[in-house]
Amino acid sequence: MIVSKKDLPNFLDKLISEYQVFAPVRKDTFTVFKQICSGKDAVLAAGNTKLPVKELFFPQSEKLYSYSVTEAGAKLEATLDDQQKIVFGVRPCDAKSLVLLDHVFNNDKYQDPYYLTRRENTILVGIGCNSPASTCFCTSVNGGPFDTNGLDILLVDTGDAYVVEVVSDKGKALAEKAGFAAASDADQAAAAKAKEDAVVTCQVNLDGLKAKLDVNFYDPIWDKIHEKCLGCGACTYLCPTCHCFDIVDDAVDCNGCRVRNWDSCAFPLFTLHGSGHNPRTSNKERYRNRIMHKFKYFVDNNNEIACVGCGRCIKNCPVNMDIRVVLEDVRGSEARLDS
Amino acid sequence: MMKNPYLPLPMKLVKNFTETEDKLIHTFTLQFLSEEDEKSFPYMPGQFAEVCVFGKGEAPFGIASSPNEPGFLKFSVAKVGVVSTALHMMEEGSTVGVRGPLGNYYPVEELKGKNLVIIGGGFAFTTLRSLATYMMDPVRRGDYGNLTVIYGARNPGLLLYKEELAAWEQNPDINLITTIDRAVDGWNGRVGFIPAVTEEVAPSSENSYAIICGPPVMIKFTMPVLEKLGFPPERIIMSLENRMKCGIGMCGRCNVGGKYVCKDGPVFTRAQLNELPNEY
Ligand SMILES: Cc1cc2nc3c(=O)[nH]c(=O)nc-3n(C[C@H](O)[C@H](O)[C@H](O)COP(=O)(O)OP(=O)(O)OC[C@H]3O[C@@H](n4cnc5c(N)ncnc54)[C@H](O)[C@@H]3O)c2cc1C
Ligand code: SF4
Ligand code: SF4
Ligand code: FES
């Protein structure tokens, strides 16, 4: 199937009458996901959004429930966002990040109804990356610029049109309803060519990294690696797979609500006990935890690396920490088992 | 509909009891508002709950009551920060929230037919009390072997559950050894630090498990004693207290290596902890 770029705004307008539609829109010099009221606001050609798509499922700040308390008890009210949504223009790395977050919010014991309700009611329409950025390394972490993992539909930009690839049943139903024209052989060939021409130039060699992380918790390499890091947490807020949060109360007298906000393992207070003891005392332990979590703990628990190679942490770090270099350094270091 | 693990159960604070002489530990008795609520909270010794003071926040506390004490939950809470201080100031009759039960529990099945040495220091005696009370339930006492409890505090005024300790002194089902750091008038128990007292009492490791909770220094110095007595790491059980928020393995802060203390713990064997980094 195929949809011409000229017809796309119309197609989106039709969707907008039925769904909440989110797409990348311009903001200052970058793009972010926003709900759109008009199909022409969607900006698909500007590379990936500054903020990851996770915020549509796991907002930076979100009310869990409100309460009013009396001596007889408490009345609690939780509302789940079950609006039918379409997220349009998701990049493959971000789509994959949601598959990874599913492991977190639907773990072996508990389900998070806020996140999962949004996931259930959302259709993800992705767009492949014809020209990956220099900071992208998705192909090194089991992804790729036209990967469909997590998507319902993938669009491939062929110049004047998008070739529509249906990935899931949800995607199939949407495509059928949209009544896209059939793609010709020439269109298919153009899509294949776009995929072939899209080269992720940056390769990060992760051979042996996991085996190294399995044994190098106490290695002196960690004394050096974090040195530049300011502990500002920017990398964690912008990372599509980081999911740490805090829960706080917002209340006046007996009425209020409990809210969850993004938090970061880069912050000292994150692990500080009431007694004053802190298991992750300095930046060293905190930075090590970030790397260990993504490339060892998550792998041990879910058999997947918790980094999708989007490069956001590289582009946005104020002191130019480059996770690719860090991984290379860790991989090359001597491993020691003991403390 | 999936269960919403963030919603607390409203409970009534029926007793706010000053437990220690320094007034820093209070024991809270919370009553379920209905039988249905109680049924929705089946717990075991060693589990914890997030207790919330509406308007202030939530904090995790070990459940000090035992499943064989129906109708209420007990928590003994040290005053350290926002939530614990708000709890201390709460009037009886107020409504608080409780989210749980959370975490795993002491391996009460594996312990059947075994002797047990419980070692507690300071106010970290809460879930140990739950466990001892559970095992001493007459319908269950026969399932377990000898029960030895070594419990110490800086001074007698800082021991928790004094009335209960007095009753245990008289009870042949349990061998209670209490100790304080320095001698004071009127004290009949032992004097000395837990590691030294454990060495003196020298409980046999034969067919035995040790469960130990307390301040880090106490644990550090008691470990070698237990090793010397012949307790293998698989039969030394501990409970961790990393900082927590969600209690359900999602907010990311309580991990020790790849394990979340809230979801995969808080109860671990020494052998399990030996495999994990020292971030607790
Ligand atoms: C499994 C478990 C069982 C516990 N059992 C008991 C108990 O039986 N009695 C008792 O007095 N204390 C217990 N603690 C410690 C208790 O949770 C902290 O003292 C308490 O959270 C401090 O909260 P606060 O709001 O008063 O302090 P603040 O310092 O104001 O803390 C604010 C927030 O930080 C978090 N926090 C701070 N310190 C800790 C900590 N050490 N552990 C976990 N979260 C923390 C909490 O979410 C709290 O709401 C336990 C901790 C854990 C993890
Ligand atoms: S963005 Fe850079 S400086 Fe800030 S926490 Fe991440 S690595 Fe450290
Ligand atoms: S660690 Fe960096 S490159 Fe990897 S997913 Fe997160 S932000 Fe993207
Ligand atoms: S308390 Fe949130 S992950 Fe353990």
XYZ file of C-alpha atoms and ligand atoms in Angstrom:
692
model
C 0.000 0.000 0.000
C 1.043 3.555 -0.477
C 0.051 7.072 0.532
C 1.340 10.134 -1.278
C 2.870 12.929 0.774
C 0.273 15.265 -0.700
C -2.552 13.126 0.664
C -1.035 12.522 4.068
C -2.477 15.588 5.852
C -5.924 14.583 4.654
C -5.431 11.081 5.900
C -4.331 12.414 9.292
C -7.298 14.793 9.450
C -9.611 11.839 9.018
C -7.864 10.026 11.854
C -8.092 13.110 14.052
C -11.866 12.959 13.928
C -11.765 9.493 15.429
C -8.625 9.281 17.543
C -6.339 11.469 19.549
C -3.465 11.756 17.103
C 0.069 12.520 18.251
C 2.897 13.373 15.896
C 6.231 15.192 15.907
C 5.671 18.933 15.712
C 8.177 21.751 15.577
C 9.233 23.485 18.751
C 12.126 25.951 18.582
C 14.891 24.151 16.769
C 13.667 20.641 17.363
C 10.573 18.456 17.275
C 8.530 16.894 20.044
C 5.470 14.647 20.114
C 2.264 16.632 20.568
C -1.388 15.985 19.979
C -2.211 17.530 16.597
C -5.462 19.159 15.468
C -4.463 19.362 11.852
C -2.665 16.844 9.673
C -0.365 19.458 8.249
C 1.273 20.068 11.636
C 2.987 16.695 11.579
C 6.701 16.985 10.794
C 8.077 13.677 9.622
C 11.244 14.766 7.880
C 13.178 16.266 10.778
C 14.811 13.178 12.271
C 13.917 11.897 15.715
C 12.135 13.981 18.348
C 14.145 15.589 21.124
C 12.073 13.905 23.815
C 11.427 10.188 23.485
C 8.007 8.731 22.798
C 7.865 7.221 26.313
C 6.309 10.446 27.634
C 3.039 9.618 25.863
C 2.731 6.409 27.878
C 4.630 7.338 30.999
C 4.264 11.118 31.338
C 6.931 13.162 33.061
C 4.377 13.997 35.730
C 1.156 12.091 36.221
C -1.576 11.928 38.838
C -1.988 8.378 40.141
C -5.102 9.101 42.163
C -6.800 11.748 44.187
C -8.073 11.284 47.720
C -10.221 12.838 50.333
C -9.764 11.595 53.862
C -12.083 11.542 56.841
C -12.078 9.625 60.111
C -14.427 7.096 58.546
C -11.975 6.260 55.812
C -10.621 7.611 52.571
C -12.150 8.038 49.181
C -9.693 7.301 46.428
C -10.203 8.026 42.794
C -7.945 6.822 40.038
C -8.630 7.571 36.416
C -6.985 5.643 33.641
C -6.427 7.296 30.302
C -8.175 4.915 27.898
C -8.526 7.336 24.980
C -8.058 5.750 21.584
C -4.791 7.131 20.276
C -2.557 6.999 17.287
C 1.057 7.953 17.572
C 2.248 8.880 14.146
C 5.839 9.134 13.024
C 7.526 7.017 15.694
C 11.107 6.079 14.855
C 11.978 2.372 15.074
C 14.331 2.880 18.040
C 11.580 4.562 20.052
C 9.074 1.871 19.108
C 11.478 -0.704 20.423
C 11.928 1.248 23.633
C 8.252 0.655 24.363
C 8.700 -3.080 23.942
C 11.459 -2.820 26.542
C 9.374 -0.681 28.897
C 6.611 -3.293 28.667
C 8.910 -5.611 30.633
C 9.144 -3.010 33.391
C 5.500 -1.991 33.669
C 4.263 -5.540 33.252
C 6.779 -7.479 35.303
C 6.671 -10.977 36.749
C 4.524 -9.818 39.678
C 2.816 -6.494 39.004
C 1.040 -4.580 36.278
C 1.034 -0.810 36.016
C -2.501 0.030 34.854
C -1.658 3.615 33.811
C 1.008 2.662 31.329
C -0.612 -0.546 30.142
C -4.026 1.021 29.505
C -2.380 3.618 27.267
C -0.382 0.934 25.483
C -3.480 -1.146 24.818
C -5.396 1.739 23.308
C -2.671 3.151 21.116
C -1.709 2.371 17.539
C 1.883 3.071 16.596
C 2.576 4.231 13.069
C 6.311 4.363 12.538
C 8.523 5.989 10.001
C 11.790 4.449 8.848
C 14.986 6.487 8.902
C 16.357 7.183 5.420
C 19.262 9.147 6.784
C 20.295 8.010 10.261
C 22.148 10.613 12.324
C 25.829 10.304 13.150
C 24.921 9.562 16.766
C 22.577 6.679 15.899
C 23.808 3.173 16.641
C 20.573 1.160 16.575
C 22.072 -1.614 14.465
C 24.616 -2.332 17.213
C 21.856 -3.018 19.747
C 19.658 -5.390 17.752
C 17.668 -2.678 16.003
C 17.745 -0.967 12.648
C 16.461 2.106 10.784
C 13.522 0.167 9.316
C 12.981 -2.252 12.176
C 9.309 -2.973 12.881
C 9.601 -4.311 16.449
C 6.836 -2.664 18.485
C 5.178 -0.940 15.539
C 1.742 -1.541 14.025
C 2.556 0.104 10.711
C 5.849 1.220 9.188
C 6.054 3.975 6.582
C 8.956 4.050 4.178
C 9.714 7.408 2.585
C 10.214 6.997 -1.182
C 10.415 10.667 -2.109
C 6.894 11.716 -3.058
C 5.087 9.066 -1.089
C 5.252 6.667 1.839
C 5.065 2.957 1.202
C 2.902 1.474 3.951
C 4.043 -1.763 5.552
C 1.502 -3.429 7.808
C 3.113 -5.021 10.836
C 0.358 -6.066 13.246
C -3.372 -6.838 13.238
C -4.076 -3.423 14.719
C -2.096 -1.895 11.870
C -3.897 -4.015 9.320
C -7.296 -2.841 10.485
C -6.196 0.785 10.356
C -4.681 0.449 6.877
C -7.808 -1.241 5.557
C -10.005 1.462 6.981
C -7.798 4.151 5.456
C -8.224 2.566 2.040
C -4.671 3.236 0.869
C -3.924 2.590 -2.785
C -1.957 -0.500 -3.661
C 1.767 -0.003 -4.097
C 3.150 -0.763 -7.538
C 6.247 -2.856 -8.144
C 8.126 0.347 -8.776
C 6.996 1.733 -5.392
C 8.117 -1.445 -3.681
C 11.437 -1.232 -5.416
C 11.808 2.391 -4.324
C 11.112 1.374 -0.726
C 13.666 -1.399 -0.921
C 16.186 1.067 -2.341
C 15.499 3.586 0.462
C 16.209 0.858 3.009
C 19.373 -0.185 1.275
C 20.659 3.368 1.074
C 20.040 4.112 4.733
C 23.315 3.322 6.402
C 23.910 3.545 10.099
C 27.554 4.496 9.934
C 28.274 4.163 13.610
C 28.959 0.630 14.785
C 29.620 -0.095 18.422
C 31.267 -3.404 19.051
C 29.553 -5.031 22.025
C 31.216 -8.445 21.683
C 32.130 -9.673 25.114
C 30.694 -6.602 26.869
C 28.114 -8.579 28.818
C 30.672 -11.169 29.896
C 32.878 -8.333 31.074
C 30.067 -6.618 33.015
C 29.242 -9.936 34.651
C 32.536 -9.817 36.508
C 33.841 -6.238 36.568
C 31.652 -4.524 39.170
C 34.727 -3.772 41.293
C 37.069 -3.003 38.404
C 39.085 0.247 38.705
C 37.759 1.267 35.283
C 34.662 2.629 37.079
C 36.862 5.059 39.010
C 37.766 6.757 35.754
C 34.783 6.415 33.479
C 32.391 8.638 35.386
C 34.863 11.466 35.997
C 33.430 13.891 33.469
C 29.801 13.223 34.407
C 28.104 16.037 36.313
C 25.235 13.891 37.503
C 22.741 16.246 35.914
C 20.448 13.436 34.794
C 19.781 14.874 31.333
C 20.736 11.569 29.731
C 18.223 9.671 31.829
C 15.334 12.056 31.210
C 15.911 11.947 27.474
C 16.561 8.237 27.272
C 13.596 6.349 25.822
C 14.190 3.306 28.028
C 14.931 4.989 31.380
C 11.928 4.549 33.634
C 12.854 5.635 37.153
C 10.240 7.638 38.986
C 9.393 9.210 42.292
C 5.991 9.319 44.007
C 4.986 12.453 45.907
C 1.902 13.925 47.552
C 0.303 17.150 46.544
C -2.294 18.072 49.138
C -4.078 20.751 51.068
C -5.542 19.513 54.357
C -7.326 16.213 53.736
C -7.743 16.498 50.010
C -5.014 15.875 47.570
C -3.478 13.577 45.112
C -0.522 11.309 44.725
C 1.642 12.088 41.752
C 4.487 10.313 40.070
C 7.331 12.199 38.462
C 10.295 11.085 36.423
C 13.358 10.627 38.595
C 16.914 9.656 37.844
C 19.507 7.205 39.140
C 22.036 9.971 38.480
C 20.820 11.882 41.550
C 22.311 11.295 45.035
C 18.916 11.525 46.763
C 17.577 8.737 44.611
C 18.976 6.034 46.871
C 19.636 7.961 50.100
C 18.220 6.148 53.140
C 16.407 7.925 55.947
C 19.362 7.012 58.184
C 21.818 8.948 56.034
C 23.365 5.817 54.554
C 23.603 5.802 50.767
C 24.356 2.594 48.877
C 25.389 4.573 45.784
C 27.550 7.232 47.406
C 29.105 9.023 44.471
C 28.846 9.599 40.749
C 31.000 6.544 40.273
C 28.418 4.166 41.688
C 25.575 6.002 39.990
C 27.142 6.055 36.555
C 28.116 2.406 36.937
C 24.529 1.594 37.799
C 23.291 3.272 34.622
C 25.609 1.211 32.428
C 25.081 -1.989 34.418
C 21.330 -1.591 34.337
C 21.160 -1.165 30.590
C 23.783 -3.678 29.522
C 23.739 -6.316 32.260
C 20.847 -6.275 34.750
C 18.169 -5.738 32.129
C 19.751 -8.432 29.963
C 19.802 -10.854 32.906
C 16.176 -10.144 33.735
C 14.604 -9.717 30.303
C 17.110 -11.000 27.804
C 17.298 -7.634 26.040
C 19.715 -4.714 26.133
C 17.973 -1.648 27.571
C 19.490 0.760 25.061
C 18.045 1.261 21.618
C 20.929 3.307 20.221
C 18.945 6.502 19.675
C 21.917 8.694 20.533
C 19.922 11.218 22.587
C 22.231 10.885 25.574
C 25.196 11.586 23.301
C 23.680 14.654 21.675
C 22.424 16.239 24.871
C 25.088 15.646 27.491
C 26.532 19.003 28.597
C 30.011 17.510 28.959
C 29.937 15.253 25.909
C 29.836 11.900 27.618
C 29.545 9.435 24.781
C 28.059 6.103 25.756
C 29.674 4.496 22.721
C 33.123 5.419 23.982
C 32.215 4.362 27.509
C 31.131 0.932 26.309
C 34.279 0.572 24.262
C 36.409 1.488 27.297
C 34.583 -0.928 29.546
C 34.863 -3.681 27.004
C 38.579 -3.127 26.635
C 39.376 -2.932 30.337
C 40.890 -5.659 32.444
C 38.303 -7.577 34.403
C 38.753 -8.395 38.063
C 36.465 -10.619 40.060
C 37.340 -9.670 43.603
C 36.793 -6.459 45.504
C -9.702 -5.017 35.173
C -6.146 -5.357 36.376
C -5.463 -4.629 40.015
C -4.053 -1.168 40.653
C -0.988 -1.738 42.835
C -0.676 1.963 43.702
C -3.958 2.275 45.577
C -3.658 2.007 49.360
C -6.206 0.378 51.586
C -7.631 2.911 54.044
C -7.175 1.692 57.634
C -7.978 3.110 61.032
C -5.158 3.947 63.401
C -6.455 2.489 66.654
C -3.275 2.750 68.717
C -0.249 5.013 68.586
C 1.992 3.556 71.277
C 5.327 4.994 72.389
C 7.464 1.880 72.346
C 10.868 3.064 73.556
C 12.058 5.288 76.366
C 13.693 7.724 73.965
C 10.239 8.052 72.342
C 11.759 7.645 68.892
C 9.944 4.418 68.114
C 6.190 4.178 68.074
C 4.173 1.069 67.402
C 1.060 1.614 65.354
C -1.906 -0.701 65.440
C -4.054 -0.345 62.347
C -7.460 -1.874 61.983
C -9.002 -3.081 58.728
C -12.219 -1.247 57.912
C -14.012 -4.376 56.709
C -13.616 -8.136 56.490
C -13.310 -7.770 52.749
C -10.375 -5.409 53.161
C -8.719 -7.879 55.489
C -9.188 -10.716 52.986
C -7.514 -8.593 50.346
C -4.375 -8.402 52.475
C -3.060 -11.944 53.033
C 0.487 -11.611 54.317
C 3.348 -13.665 55.703
C 6.140 -12.879 58.203
C 8.913 -10.878 56.541
C 6.719 -8.934 54.154
C 6.387 -5.173 54.287
C 3.886 -2.531 53.281
C 3.946 1.058 52.105
C 2.205 3.014 54.851
C 0.855 6.361 53.775
C -0.023 9.466 55.629
C -2.317 11.258 53.225
C -0.852 14.626 52.398
C 2.688 13.630 53.399
C 3.623 10.531 51.454
C 4.370 6.848 51.777
C 7.203 4.895 53.359
C 7.953 1.166 53.539
C 7.793 -0.602 56.910
C 8.115 -4.249 57.841
C 4.889 -5.788 59.122
C 5.407 -6.474 62.824
C 2.149 -8.318 63.426
C 1.692 -11.940 62.426
C -0.947 -13.565 60.204
C -2.277 -15.422 63.257
C -3.272 -12.093 64.833
C -6.374 -11.290 62.783
C -8.115 -7.938 62.378
C -5.184 -5.566 62.481
C -1.661 -4.817 61.326
C 1.204 -3.531 63.460
C 4.187 -1.444 62.466
C 7.004 -0.170 64.660
C 8.373 2.993 63.180
C 11.481 5.034 63.960
C 11.101 8.774 63.603
C 13.560 9.767 60.899
C 11.906 11.951 58.279
C 8.749 13.290 56.720
C 6.405 10.308 56.766
C 7.611 8.672 59.954
C 7.371 11.972 61.841
C 3.857 12.597 60.531
C 2.886 9.099 61.677
C 4.292 9.693 65.146
C 2.126 12.782 65.476
C -1.080 11.140 64.293
C -4.043 10.906 66.604
C -5.731 7.627 67.328
C -8.836 7.311 65.188
C -7.202 8.838 62.118
C -7.228 7.200 58.725
C -3.984 6.039 57.146
C -3.353 4.102 53.939
C -1.564 0.780 53.586
C -0.355 -0.647 50.318
C 0.700 -4.289 50.223
C 1.571 -6.828 51.349
C 4.807 -6.349 49.404
C 7.950 -8.383 48.910
C 8.808 -11.985 49.679
C 8.803 -13.540 53.153
C 10.857 -15.716 55.448
C 10.986 -19.275 54.079
C 8.532 -20.731 56.584
C 8.045 -23.907 54.513
C 11.767 -24.607 54.161
C 12.171 -23.978 57.900
C 9.772 -26.764 58.864
C 11.473 -29.401 60.981
C 14.490 -27.134 61.481
C 15.869 -25.278 64.486
C 15.878 -21.541 64.195
C 18.132 -18.875 65.690
C 16.668 -15.395 65.382
C 19.138 -12.558 65.959
C 17.872 -8.988 66.158
C 19.492 -5.691 67.042
C 17.905 -2.362 67.857
C 14.554 -1.617 66.318
C 15.075 -4.010 63.419
C 13.112 -6.558 65.394
C 9.770 -5.970 63.700
C 9.437 -8.740 61.141
C 11.414 -11.032 63.465
C 8.655 -10.573 66.023
C 6.174 -11.452 63.311
C 8.078 -14.628 62.508
C 8.508 -15.741 66.131
C 4.825 -15.097 66.827
C 3.874 -17.048 63.723
C 5.983 -20.052 64.721
C 4.745 -20.012 68.292
C 1.140 -20.311 67.219
C 0.085 -23.588 68.960
C -1.282 -25.029 65.701
C 2.125 -24.567 64.136
C 4.707 -24.806 66.918
C 5.123 -28.554 66.365
C 6.218 -27.976 62.767
C 9.434 -26.332 63.912
C 12.371 -27.366 66.099
C 14.080 -25.267 68.774
C 13.462 -21.554 68.621
C 16.232 -19.353 70.001
C 15.910 -15.571 69.983
C 18.891 -13.333 70.684
C 17.762 -9.744 70.905
C 19.791 -6.741 71.929
C 19.513 -2.997 72.261
C 21.714 -0.220 73.616
C 19.768 -0.122 76.890
C 16.652 -1.787 78.302
C 14.470 1.194 77.456
C 15.174 0.694 73.787
C 13.920 -2.885 73.569
C 10.672 -3.243 71.633
C 7.656 -5.274 72.760
C 8.661 -5.428 76.439
C 5.501 -7.120 77.666
C 5.790 -9.761 75.063
C 9.445 -10.368 75.839
C 8.469 -10.869 79.487
C 5.917 -13.478 78.445
C 8.433 -15.223 76.199
C 10.844 -15.416 79.168
C 8.317 -17.682 80.874
C 7.468 -19.725 77.800
C 9.303 -23.043 77.355
C 8.513 -22.972 73.614
C 11.089 -20.275 73.062
C 14.598 -19.636 74.343
C 14.866 -15.862 74.669
C 18.203 -14.170 75.325
C 18.118 -10.415 75.692
C 21.193 -8.264 75.981
C 22.094 -4.615 76.439
C 25.338 -2.815 75.629
C 26.233 -1.608 79.134
C 25.146 -2.784 82.604
C 22.373 -0.839 84.368
C 20.568 -1.364 87.672
C 17.664 -3.761 87.643
C 18.657 -5.533 84.440
C 18.588 -9.323 84.662
C 19.502 -10.190 81.112
C 22.956 -10.314 79.576
C 25.324 -7.443 78.971
C 27.355 -7.261 75.786
C 27.170 -6.723 72.064
C 25.221 -9.134 69.903
C 28.237 -10.730 68.193
C 29.875 -11.540 71.543
C 26.620 -12.773 73.067
C 25.950 -14.952 70.049
C 29.389 -16.468 70.472
C 28.727 -17.141 74.176
C 25.303 -18.652 73.621
C 26.775 -20.642 70.743
C 23.572 -21.983 69.227
C 24.208 -25.204 67.363
C 24.194 -24.954 63.581
C 23.100 -28.563 63.323
C 19.860 -28.715 61.326
C 19.567 -24.950 61.996
C 18.930 -21.700 60.199
C 19.921 -18.242 61.411
C 17.863 -15.152 60.638
C 19.560 -11.861 61.363
C 18.327 -8.259 61.179
C 19.942 -5.179 62.634
C 22.275 -2.264 62.059
C 25.038 -2.871 59.479
C 27.851 -2.992 62.082
C 26.074 -5.610 64.104
C 25.558 -7.745 61.024
C 29.120 -7.278 59.920
C 30.525 -8.561 63.211
C 27.986 -11.312 63.762
C 28.586 -12.915 60.362
C 32.015 -14.359 61.243
C 30.540 -15.732 64.475
C 27.806 -17.549 62.582
C 30.374 -18.869 60.148
C 32.492 -20.149 63.027
C 29.436 -21.847 64.510
C 29.055 -23.664 61.204
C 26.102 -21.916 59.581
C 26.587 -22.131 55.806
C 25.615 -19.048 53.733
C 22.530 -20.852 52.423
C 21.195 -21.053 55.990
C 21.818 -17.458 57.019
C 18.849 -15.276 56.169
C 18.771 -11.483 56.071
C 16.347 -8.725 55.207
C 17.441 -5.605 53.285
C 16.110 -2.058 53.576
C 17.045 -0.126 50.466
C 15.206 3.096 49.826
C 11.911 2.458 48.090
C 9.023 4.223 46.440
C 6.879 1.992 44.270
C 7.478 -1.301 46.090
C 6.632 -3.186 42.896
C 9.853 -3.258 40.882
C 9.183 -0.303 38.602
C 10.579 2.956 40.005
C 14.126 1.644 39.781
C 15.672 2.798 43.055
C 15.953 -0.201 45.340
C 18.013 -2.477 43.117
C 21.015 -4.441 44.306
C 22.520 -5.577 41.042
C 19.711 -6.960 38.924
C 17.472 -7.719 41.915
C 14.861 -5.319 43.200
C 14.749 -5.475 46.984
C 11.046 -4.585 46.925
C 9.939 -7.260 44.493
C 12.615 -9.974 44.678
C 13.387 -9.371 48.395
C 13.563 -8.006 51.008
C 14.481 -11.456 52.342
C 17.689 -12.925 50.911
C 20.061 -15.632 52.039
C 23.676 -14.768 52.664
C 24.489 -17.051 49.713
C 22.260 -15.005 47.402
C 23.786 -11.743 48.606
C 27.283 -13.093 48.021
C 26.386 -13.202 44.319
C 25.243 -9.578 44.265
C 27.147 -6.279 44.377
C 27.426 -4.601 47.780
C 24.945 -1.799 47.063
C 22.818 -1.995 50.190
C 11.562 -3.325 53.406
C 11.755 -2.232 54.411
C 11.304 -2.374 55.705
C 11.454 -1.355 56.632
N 10.968 -1.553 57.880
C 11.044 -0.569 58.771
C 10.461 -0.727 60.061
O 9.868 -1.762 60.375
N 10.542 0.309 60.934
C 11.180 1.480 60.594
O 11.201 2.380 61.411
N 11.761 1.646 59.386
C 11.700 0.665 58.468
N 12.256 0.844 57.216
C 12.931 2.119 56.918
C 11.882 3.171 56.580
O 11.288 2.852 55.365
C 12.478 4.573 56.477
O 12.966 4.952 57.716
C 11.405 5.527 56.025
O 11.132 5.354 54.656
C 11.757 6.962 56.234
O 10.704 7.713 55.706
P 10.466 9.219 56.107
O 9.514 9.806 55.144
O 10.139 9.313 57.527
O 11.910 9.787 55.891
P 12.514 10.750 54.720
O 13.928 10.705 54.921
O 11.786 12.064 54.858
O 12.181 9.986 53.484
C 11.339 10.402 52.420
C 11.068 9.204 51.553
O 12.298 8.515 51.273
C 12.143 7.115 51.277
N 13.113 6.522 52.230
C 13.952 7.188 53.019
N 14.723 6.355 53.727
C 14.387 5.114 53.400
C 14.833 3.822 53.814
N 15.784 3.611 54.728
N 14.232 2.763 53.271
C 13.274 2.934 52.353
N 12.810 4.124 51.936
C 13.359 5.205 52.441
C 10.702 6.866 51.571
O 10.037 6.618 50.378
C 10.198 8.148 52.216
O 8.858 8.390 51.983
C 12.109 -0.151 56.273
C 12.577 0.001 54.977
C 12.399 -1.005 54.056
C 12.884 -0.825 52.662
S 23.877 13.925 30.668
Fe 26.103 13.669 30.841
S 26.685 14.846 32.684
Fe 24.441 14.578 32.774
S 24.184 12.682 34.023
Fe 24.213 12.029 31.843
S 26.380 11.501 31.450
Fe 26.339 12.712 33.356
S 21.306 4.998 26.588
Fe 21.476 6.740 25.164
S 21.562 5.799 23.130
Fe 20.816 4.224 24.522
S 18.589 4.378 24.399
Fe 19.213 5.680 26.113
S 19.464 7.732 25.265
Fe 19.388 6.290 23.526
S 10.839 0.412 45.279
Fe 10.495 0.899 43.199
S 11.713 -0.609 42.217
Fe 11.817 -1.196 44.299
